[in-house]
């Protein structure tokens, strides 16, 4: 019944964080365009990535906010985190320094997002096995200790990129189903869009009454 | 590097909490306090400051802030002292509020426009939708206006957000909107926000109860101080010299500046989105590929620094407070607005460290001790120069195109002229071949002309003198020659002078004439004799018909005389081959002069056609041309020959004038074009044509 762009039930906001040059934008581009950035230098419109996916039969629109990873912008990029349902924390497996910074990124994320925000750790550039600087085991252990989901991916080949985004969405959806994520909270990072007009019971049921009260005055 | 240097900019848990340590989270806009502590703090400061102002601290730096403080205190007082009265009256008179609401609508012509827009856009959804929409808007705006003087801006913002949420719920759940599609519901929500905010703009934008204006001034001042920061300092790859990039940067700056002129928060956001898209385009231009946030944020900072938008903070706070919250946290607009907030926050907290610059250098720049010739400014100047250069180049290009067009046309014209001359030459030669046919009828006319000649007035001295010399050798020819000269002098010349005088001075003509006449005597006469020997008097007259023309050329047209002079000069140099150039006045004089004969030839009955005579006639002429190339004498022969042969009777004075008109034009052509190059290049062609 609904037209194309409104044919989804939820909007999830993701942020991609990590040091400069770890391939945040490339991961985003690979996910939204299914192409490696260097292979299509003239693509326009990747700066703000959205893609509609399906989780458990529900259409979900993912909005992914790319962030600046430079050290000098760390202090001012707080507002990126507001209302993020998912955070993809990226490091470069060929550069140890990007891995070492993860803890500070994690601190920021934990501080600036709500507790239900799903944090997913991605070790990017896994196609460059020969230059590996961070072992899978080490990163995996770090993820386990901090309760993060973890995968090694390659924006270039597309390995595991889709999986990372989809797993995050599944986890968020699970939280919604479990009731851990309050849809009505302003900064939940999830926006519910009833795809059937007037056909969705339950959500925001209490909203009608005060509205009427106010209009009567 | 990263491991050793623990960055001071890193956010710690403690940084996020309220500075008072009350446990709540703080906010940068509230100086790191939570909302409650901030308000307390402000109150304390206000009291402190009012005490100071009472003490009479009149330093310049604080004068404006004091004024601001006063303003705010006055508004505070108003809320404290006057409002209860107002409230009482408003509560007593329930009609008071609608009146005020009507006032708002009258004050906002924009709101009326929006209402018309609403009706045109959403009228199709029925009267019920429209009524409910307006009812909600009215309830929202009157609520805000009612609370305006009682509550802080933050509280008003909360009220607004509540109303947005309520209306959103109403859209999704109320029966009135049952038939409305989800797209239109979203638009209605947007419109609700837009309409009410346009109505309330004057009350909610930069309200006097806040220090928004101070923040505006401080950020403006800050940006002005940072005007030396360039793209290089920010590690962003904006190539400052490219024209296209410069245009895009200007577009981005304009969009950002346009934010202040919009009234609804979403319109302001749209400006931000447009600006950011331009920035993305700039980056795509500069690095030729997709843009990542790592590059985008520095570029946006650069744009903000260069734009220094008016009331930047007020605008951002207004959007933050009164834009529907979900919009700010999601979607493209939210993303770009967040980036803008980051950029502004970076500018506010900018230090030497964040520019990777030694502290001393940073301070030198900030204090103005070192004035960095900003690459951007100089690039703009250079670009201006480049821009003008480009404009001039394109202008020159256009001019040169026109120039070549003119040149081509000129060349074409020249070719046409050449062709015309060649055609005429061809015609002349063909006529020359046919002339023997014309000869016959002349015989009968000749006696008539003799009589006619005798009736002519006496000759001028000069010509007579010249003629008298000739009398000895060829009396008969002389007589005819005289008539010729006389004809030329008496009749056509006065008319010709009009055309010729600019070209040649008369003295030169007079000089030539005697020399010609002497030459007749010395050199030319044998040739005349030669020709006379073989030809009967009657035949002579035929020859004369064709050759008299030369005579006329020399004697009548002074311009041609001058060219004879030129030719005479050229004769002195042996390398210069002298041939009567078909394009020289003389040559043209010949050809055109002879062409009038064609009709006469056609008219004349073709009686006798002696082939031998034809040869006689043609051959000397050819010989002349061949000789002309080799020696002076040949020319003289030619020159001399013409006078020796008498003027044929059929050429009437009227015909002479006709000729002279042509002749007058023709000399002017070579004179004007200055086509002396053709003198050198064409003789061979001309002579070959003549021989043909």
Coordinates of N, CA, C and O in Angstrom, one line a residue, chain A residues 2-3 6 11-13 19-21 24-25 29 37 40-48 63 65-80 82-83 97 101 104 107-108 111-112 186-187 189-191 193-195 197-198 200 203-204 207-208 210-212 214-215 217, chain B residues 2-3 7 9-13 15-16 25-26 28 97 135-136 139 163 166 169-170 172-174 178 180-183 185-186 233-235 277 280 284 288-295 297-298 301 320 326 328-332 334-336 338-339 341-343 345-346 349 354-356:
Chain A
X2 N 1.9 1.2 0.8 CA 2.7 2.4 0.9 C 3.7 2.5 -0.3 O 4.1 1.5 -0.9
X3 N 4.1 3.7 -0.6 CA 5.1 3.9 -1.7 C 6.5 3.6 -1.2 O 6.7 3.4 0.0
X6 N 8.7 4.9 1.8 CA 8.1 4.7 3.1 C 7.8 3.3 3.4 O 7.2 3.0 4.4
X11 N 13.7 3.1 11.4 CA 14.9 3.7 11.0 C 15.9 3.5 12.1 O 15.7 3.9 13.3
X12 N 17.0 2.9 11.8 CA 18.1 2.8 12.8 C 19.2 3.7 12.4 O 19.6 3.8 11.2
X13 N 19.7 4.4 13.4 CA 20.9 5.2 13.2 C 22.2 4.6 13.6 O 22.3 4.1 14.8
X19 N 39.9 5.5 14.0 CA 40.9 6.5 13.6 C 40.8 6.8 12.1 O 40.2 6.1 11.3
X20 N 41.5 7.9 11.8 CA 41.5 8.3 10.4 C 42.3 7.3 9.5 O 43.3 6.7 9.9
X21 N 41.7 7.0 8.4 CA 42.3 6.1 7.5 C 42.1 4.6 7.7 O 42.8 3.8 7.1
X24 N 36.7 3.7 7.3 CA 35.3 3.9 7.7 C 34.4 4.2 6.5 O 33.4 3.5 6.3
X25 N 34.8 5.1 5.7 CA 34.0 5.5 4.6 C 34.0 4.4 3.6 O 32.9 4.3 2.9
X29 N 30.7 2.8 2.2 CA 30.4 2.8 0.7 C 30.2 1.4 0.2 O 29.3 1.1 -0.6
X37 N 35.3 1.8 -2.9 CA 35.4 3.2 -3.2 C 36.4 3.5 -4.3 O 36.1 4.3 -5.2
X40 N 35.3 3.1 -8.0 CA 34.3 3.9 -8.6 C 34.5 5.4 -8.2 O 33.8 5.9 -7.3
X41 N 35.6 6.0 -8.7 CA 35.9 7.3 -8.1 C 34.9 8.4 -8.4 O 35.0 9.4 -7.8
X42 N 34.0 8.1 -9.3 CA 33.1 9.2 -9.6 C 31.7 9.0 -9.0 O 30.7 9.7 -9.5
X43 N 31.5 8.1 -8.1 CA 30.2 7.9 -7.5 C 29.9 9.2 -6.7 O 30.7 9.7 -6.0
X44 N 28.6 9.6 -6.8 CA 28.2 10.8 -6.1 C 27.1 10.4 -5.1 O 26.3 9.5 -5.4
X45 N 27.1 10.9 -4.0 CA 26.1 10.7 -3.0 C 26.3 9.7 -2.0 O 25.4 9.1 -1.4
X46 N 27.6 9.3 -1.8 CA 27.9 8.3 -0.7 C 28.1 9.0 0.6 O 28.2 8.3 1.6
X47 N 28.2 10.3 0.6 CA 28.5 10.9 1.9 C 27.5 10.7 3.0 O 27.9 10.7 4.1
X48 N 26.3 10.5 2.6 CA 25.3 10.2 3.6 C 24.7 8.9 3.2 O 23.8 8.8 2.3
X63 N 20.5 4.3 8.6 CA 21.1 5.6 8.3 C 22.5 5.6 9.0 O 22.6 5.4 10.2
X65 N 26.0 7.3 9.8 CA 26.7 8.5 9.9 C 28.2 8.3 10.0 O 28.7 7.7 10.9
X66 N 28.9 8.8 8.9 CA 30.3 8.7 8.9 C 30.9 9.8 9.8 O 30.3 10.9 9.8
X67 N 31.9 9.5 10.5 CA 32.5 10.5 11.4 C 33.9 10.8 11.1 O 34.6 9.9 10.5
X68 N 34.4 12.0 11.5 CA 35.8 12.3 11.3 C 36.6 11.6 12.4 O 36.3 11.8 13.5
X69 N 37.7 11.0 12.0 CA 38.5 10.2 12.9 C 39.7 10.9 13.5 O 40.4 10.4 14.3
X70 N 40.0 12.1 13.0 CA 41.2 12.8 13.4 C 41.2 13.1 14.9 O 40.1 13.4 15.5
X71 N 42.3 12.9 15.5 CA 42.5 13.2 16.9 C 42.0 14.6 17.3 O 41.3 14.7 18.3
X72 N 42.3 15.5 16.4 CA 42.0 16.9 16.8 C 40.5 17.2 16.8 O 40.0 18.2 17.4
X73 N 39.7 16.3 16.2 CA 38.2 16.5 16.2 C 37.5 15.7 17.3 O 36.3 15.8 17.4
X74 N 38.3 14.9 18.0 CA 37.7 14.0 19.0 C 36.8 14.8 20.0 O 35.7 14.3 20.4
X75 N 37.3 15.9 20.4 CA 36.6 16.7 21.5 C 35.3 17.2 21.0 O 34.4 17.4 21.8
X76 N 35.2 17.5 19.7 CA 34.0 18.2 19.2 C 33.0 17.3 18.6 O 31.9 17.7 18.2
X77 N 33.3 16.0 18.4 CA 32.4 15.1 17.7 C 31.4 14.4 18.5 O 30.8 13.4 18.1
X78 N 31.2 14.9 19.7 CA 30.3 14.3 20.6 C 28.9 14.1 20.0 O 28.2 13.1 20.2
X79 N 28.5 15.2 19.4 CA 27.1 15.2 18.9 C 26.8 14.2 17.9 O 25.6 13.9 17.7
X80 N 27.8 13.6 17.3 CA 27.6 12.5 16.4 C 26.9 11.3 17.1 O 26.0 10.7 16.5
X82 N 24.9 11.2 19.5 CA 23.5 11.3 20.0 C 22.5 10.5 19.3 O 22.4 10.6 18.0
X83 N 21.8 9.7 19.9 CA 20.8 8.9 19.3 C 21.2 7.9 18.3 O 20.5 7.6 17.3
X97 N 48.5 1.1 15.8 CA 48.1 2.3 16.6 C 46.6 2.4 16.5 O 46.0 2.9 17.5
X101 N 44.0 2.6 19.9 CA 43.1 3.6 20.3 C 41.7 3.2 20.6 O 40.9 4.0 21.0
X104 N 39.9 4.1 23.9 CA 39.4 5.5 24.1 C 38.1 5.7 23.2 O 37.2 6.4 23.7
X107 N 35.4 4.1 25.2 CA 35.0 5.0 26.3 C 34.0 6.1 25.9 O 33.0 6.3 26.5
X108 N 34.4 6.7 24.8 CA 33.5 7.8 24.2 C 32.2 7.2 23.9 O 31.1 7.8 24.3
X111 N 30.1 6.4 26.9 CA 29.7 7.6 27.6 C 28.6 8.4 26.9 O 27.8 9.0 27.5
X112 N 28.7 8.4 25.6 CA 27.9 9.3 24.9 C 26.6 8.7 24.2 O 25.8 9.4 23.7
X186 N 13.8 9.8 23.4 CA 14.3 10.7 22.4 C 15.6 10.2 21.7 O 15.8 10.4 20.5
X187 N 16.4 9.6 22.4 CA 17.8 9.3 21.9 C 18.0 7.8 21.7 O 19.1 7.3 21.8
X189 N 17.7 6.2 19.0 CA 18.3 6.0 17.7 C 17.5 5.2 16.8 O 17.9 4.8 15.7
X190 N 16.3 4.8 17.3 CA 15.4 4.1 16.5 C 14.1 4.9 16.3 O 13.5 5.4 17.2
X191 N 13.7 5.0 15.1 CA 12.4 5.7 14.8 C 11.5 4.7 14.2 O 11.8 4.0 13.3
X193 N 8.3 3.8 12.0 CA 7.5 4.4 11.0 C 6.4 3.3 10.6 O 6.7 2.4 9.9
X194 N 5.2 3.5 11.1 CA 4.2 2.6 10.8 C 4.0 2.6 9.3 O 3.7 3.6 8.7
X195 N 4.1 1.4 8.7 CA 4.0 1.4 7.2 C 2.5 1.3 6.8 O 2.2 1.6 5.7
X197 N -1.1 2.8 7.3 CA -1.6 4.0 8.0 C -2.7 3.6 9.0 O -3.7 2.9 8.7
X198 N -2.5 4.0 10.2 CA -3.5 3.8 11.2 C -3.6 2.4 11.6 O -4.5 2.0 12.4
X200 N -1.4 0.3 13.0 CA -0.5 -0.2 14.0 C -1.0 0.1 15.4 O -0.9 1.2 15.9
X203 N 1.7 1.3 19.6 CA 2.8 2.3 19.7 C 2.2 3.6 19.9 O 1.2 4.0 19.3
X204 N 2.8 4.3 20.8 CA 2.4 5.7 21.2 C 0.9 5.8 21.4 O 0.3 6.8 20.9
X207 N -0.4 8.9 23.2 CA -0.2 10.2 22.6 C -1.5 10.9 22.2 O -1.5 12.1 22.1
X208 N -2.5 10.2 22.0 CA -3.7 10.8 21.4 C -4.4 11.7 22.4 O -4.9 12.7 22.1
X210 N -3.5 13.4 25.4 CA -3.0 14.7 25.7 C -3.2 15.7 24.5 O -3.4 16.8 24.7
X211 N -3.0 15.1 23.3 CA -3.2 16.0 22.1 C -4.5 16.6 22.1 O -4.7 17.8 21.9
X212 N -5.5 15.8 22.4 CA -6.9 16.3 22.4 C -7.1 17.4 23.5 O -7.7 18.4 23.3
X214 N -5.0 19.3 24.7 CA -4.3 20.5 24.4 C -5.1 21.3 23.4 O -5.1 22.6 23.5
X215 N -5.7 20.6 22.5 CA -6.4 21.3 21.4 C -7.7 21.9 22.0 O -8.2 22.9 21.4
X217 N -8.1 23.5 24.6 CA -7.9 24.7 25.4 C -7.9 26.0 24.6 O -7.8 25.9 23.4
Chain B
X2 N 51.0 8.3 19.5 CA 49.6 8.3 20.1 C 49.7 7.8 21.6 O 49.0 8.3 22.5
X3 N 50.5 6.7 21.7 CA 50.6 6.1 23.0 C 51.2 7.0 24.0 O 50.7 7.0 25.2
X7 N 46.2 12.7 24.7 CA 45.6 13.9 24.2 C 44.7 14.6 25.2 O 43.9 13.9 25.9
X9 N 42.5 16.6 24.6 CA 41.2 16.8 24.0 C 40.3 15.6 24.3 O 39.1 15.7 24.0
X10 N 40.9 14.5 24.7 CA 40.1 13.3 24.9 C 39.0 13.6 26.0 O 39.2 14.3 27.0
X11 N 37.8 13.1 25.7 CA 36.7 13.3 26.6 C 36.8 12.2 27.7 O 36.8 11.0 27.4
X12 N 36.8 12.7 28.9 CA 36.8 11.8 30.0 C 35.4 11.8 30.6 O 34.6 12.7 30.4
X13 N 35.2 10.7 31.4 CA 33.9 10.6 32.0 C 33.6 11.9 32.8 O 32.5 12.4 32.8
X15 N 34.5 14.8 32.3 CA 34.3 16.0 31.5 C 32.8 16.1 31.2 O 32.3 17.2 30.9
X16 N 32.2 15.0 31.1 CA 30.8 15.1 30.6 C 29.8 15.4 31.7 O 28.7 15.8 31.5
X25 N 24.5 15.1 33.7 CA 25.4 15.4 32.6 C 25.4 16.9 32.3 O 24.4 17.6 32.4
X26 N 26.6 17.4 32.0 CA 26.7 18.8 31.7 C 26.5 19.1 30.2 O 26.4 18.1 29.4
X28 N 28.0 21.7 26.9 CA 28.9 22.8 26.6 C 28.2 24.1 26.5 O 28.8 25.2 26.8
X97 N -6.5 36.4 24.7 CA -5.6 35.6 24.0 C -5.9 35.5 22.5 O -5.0 35.7 21.7
X135 N -6.4 24.2 14.1 CA -6.7 24.1 15.6 C -5.4 23.8 16.4 O -5.1 24.5 17.4
X136 N -4.7 22.8 15.9 CA -3.5 22.4 16.6 C -2.5 23.5 16.6 O -1.8 23.8 17.6
X139 N -3.5 26.2 19.0 CA -3.3 25.8 20.4 C -1.8 25.9 20.7 O -1.5 26.4 21.8
X163 N 4.7 19.4 21.8 CA 3.6 19.7 20.8 C 3.9 18.9 19.5 O 3.0 18.4 18.9
X166 N 3.1 15.4 20.1 CA 1.7 15.2 20.2 C 1.0 15.3 18.8 O 0.1 14.5 18.5
X169 N 1.7 12.1 16.9 CA 0.8 11.0 17.4 C -0.6 11.2 16.9 O -1.2 10.2 16.4
X170 N -1.0 12.5 16.9 CA -2.3 12.7 16.4 C -2.5 12.4 15.0 O -3.5 11.8 14.6
X172 N -1.0 10.1 13.4 CA -1.0 8.7 13.2 C -2.2 8.0 13.8 O -2.5 6.8 13.5
X173 N -2.8 8.6 14.7 CA -3.9 7.9 15.5 C -5.3 8.5 15.4 O -6.3 7.8 15.5
X174 N -5.3 9.8 15.1 CA -6.6 10.5 15.0 C -7.4 10.1 13.8 O -6.8 9.9 12.7
X178 N -7.2 9.6 9.1 CA -7.2 8.2 8.7 C -6.9 8.0 7.2 O -6.2 7.1 6.8
X180 N -5.2 10.0 5.2 CA -4.0 10.6 4.7 C -2.9 9.6 4.6 O -2.7 8.8 5.5
X181 N -2.2 9.7 3.5 CA -1.0 8.7 3.3 C 0.1 9.1 4.2 O 0.3 10.3 4.6
X182 N 1.0 8.1 4.5 CA 2.1 8.4 5.4 C 3.0 9.6 4.9 O 3.5 10.3 5.7
X183 N 3.2 9.6 3.6 CA 4.1 10.7 3.0 C 3.5 12.1 3.4 O 4.2 12.9 3.9
X185 N 1.4 12.7 5.8 CA 1.5 12.9 7.2 C 2.8 13.5 7.6 O 2.8 14.4 8.4
X186 N 3.9 13.0 7.1 CA 5.2 13.5 7.4 C 5.2 15.0 6.9 O 5.8 15.9 7.7
X233 N 46.2 24.6 7.1 CA 46.2 24.4 8.5 C 45.3 23.3 9.0 O 45.5 22.6 10.0
X234 N 44.2 23.2 8.3 CA 43.2 22.2 8.6 C 43.4 20.9 8.0 O 42.5 20.0 8.1
X235 N 44.5 20.7 7.2 CA 44.7 19.5 6.5 C 43.6 19.2 5.5 O 43.2 18.0 5.4
X277 N 26.3 20.0 1.0 CA 26.4 19.3 -0.3 C 27.4 20.0 -1.2 O 28.1 19.3 -2.0
X280 N 30.7 19.0 -0.1 CA 31.0 17.6 -0.6 C 31.4 17.7 -2.1 O 32.4 17.0 -2.5
X284 N 34.8 16.5 -3.8 CA 34.8 15.6 -4.9 C 35.6 16.2 -6.1 O 36.4 15.5 -6.8
X288 N 38.7 14.1 -6.6 CA 38.2 13.3 -7.6 C 37.7 11.9 -7.2 O 37.9 10.9 -7.8
X289 N 37.0 11.9 -6.1 CA 36.4 10.7 -5.6 C 35.4 10.9 -4.5 O 35.1 12.0 -4.1
X290 N 34.8 9.8 -4.0 CA 33.9 9.9 -2.9 C 34.6 10.6 -1.7 O 35.8 10.5 -1.5
X291 N 33.7 11.2 -0.9 CA 34.2 12.0 0.2 C 33.9 11.2 1.6 O 32.8 10.7 1.8
X292 N 34.9 11.2 2.4 CA 34.6 10.6 3.7 C 34.6 11.7 4.8 O 35.0 12.9 4.5
X293 N 34.1 11.4 5.9 CA 33.9 12.4 7.0 C 35.3 13.0 7.4 O 35.3 14.1 7.9
X294 N 36.3 12.1 7.3 CA 37.6 12.6 7.7 C 38.0 13.9 6.9 O 38.7 14.7 7.4
X295 N 37.5 14.0 5.7 CA 37.9 15.1 4.8 C 36.8 16.2 4.9 O 37.0 17.4 4.8
X297 N 34.7 17.1 7.5 CA 34.6 18.0 8.6 C 35.6 19.2 8.5 O 35.3 20.4 8.7
X298 N 36.9 18.9 8.2 CA 37.8 20.1 8.1 C 37.4 21.1 7.0 O 37.5 22.3 7.2
X301 N 34.7 23.2 8.4 CA 35.3 24.2 9.3 C 35.9 25.3 8.5 O 35.7 26.5 8.9
X320 N 18.3 24.0 17.2 CA 18.4 22.9 18.2 C 17.2 22.9 19.1 O 16.7 21.8 19.5
X326 N 13.5 14.6 16.3 CA 13.8 13.4 15.5 C 14.6 13.9 14.3 O 15.5 13.1 13.8
X328 N 16.7 16.2 14.0 CA 18.0 16.6 14.2 C 18.9 15.4 14.5 O 20.1 15.5 14.4
X329 N 18.3 14.3 14.9 CA 19.1 13.2 15.2 C 19.2 12.2 14.1 O 20.0 11.3 14.1
X330 N 18.4 12.4 13.1 CA 18.4 11.4 12.0 C 18.3 12.2 10.7 O 17.9 13.3 10.6
X331 N 18.6 11.4 9.7 CA 18.4 12.0 8.4 C 19.6 12.8 8.0 O 20.5 13.1 8.8
X332 N 19.6 13.2 6.7 CA 20.7 13.9 6.1 C 20.8 15.3 6.8 O 21.9 15.7 7.2
X334 N 19.9 16.2 9.8 CA 20.5 16.0 11.1 C 22.0 15.7 11.1 O 22.8 16.3 11.8
X335 N 22.4 14.9 10.1 CA 23.8 14.6 10.0 C 24.6 15.8 9.7 O 25.6 16.1 10.3
X336 N 24.2 16.6 8.7 CA 24.9 17.8 8.4 C 24.9 18.9 9.5 O 25.9 19.6 9.7
X338 N 24.7 18.2 12.6 CA 25.6 17.8 13.6 C 27.0 18.1 13.2 O 27.8 18.6 14.0
X339 N 27.3 18.0 11.9 CA 28.7 18.3 11.5 C 28.9 19.8 11.7 O 30.0 20.2 12.1
X341 N 27.6 21.7 13.9 CA 27.8 21.9 15.4 C 29.2 21.6 15.7 O 29.9 22.3 16.5
X342 N 29.7 20.4 15.2 CA 31.1 20.0 15.5 C 32.0 21.1 15.0 O 33.0 21.4 15.7
X343 N 31.8 21.6 13.8 CA 32.7 22.6 13.2 C 32.7 23.8 14.1 O 33.8 24.3 14.4
X345 N 31.9 24.1 17.2 CA 32.5 23.7 18.5 C 34.0 23.7 18.3 O 34.8 24.1 19.2
X346 N 34.5 23.2 17.2 CA 36.0 23.1 17.0 C 36.5 24.5 16.9 O 37.6 24.8 17.5
X349 N 36.9 26.0 20.3 CA 37.9 25.5 21.2 C 39.2 25.3 20.5 O 40.1 24.6 21.0
X354 N 45.4 22.0 18.1 CA 44.5 21.4 17.2 C 44.8 21.8 15.7 O 44.3 21.3 14.8
X355 N 45.7 22.8 15.6 CA 46.2 23.1 14.3 C 47.6 22.6 14.0 O 48.2 22.9 13.0
X356 N 48.1 21.7 14.9 CA 49.4 21.2 14.8 C 50.5 22.3 14.6 O 51.2 22.3 13.6

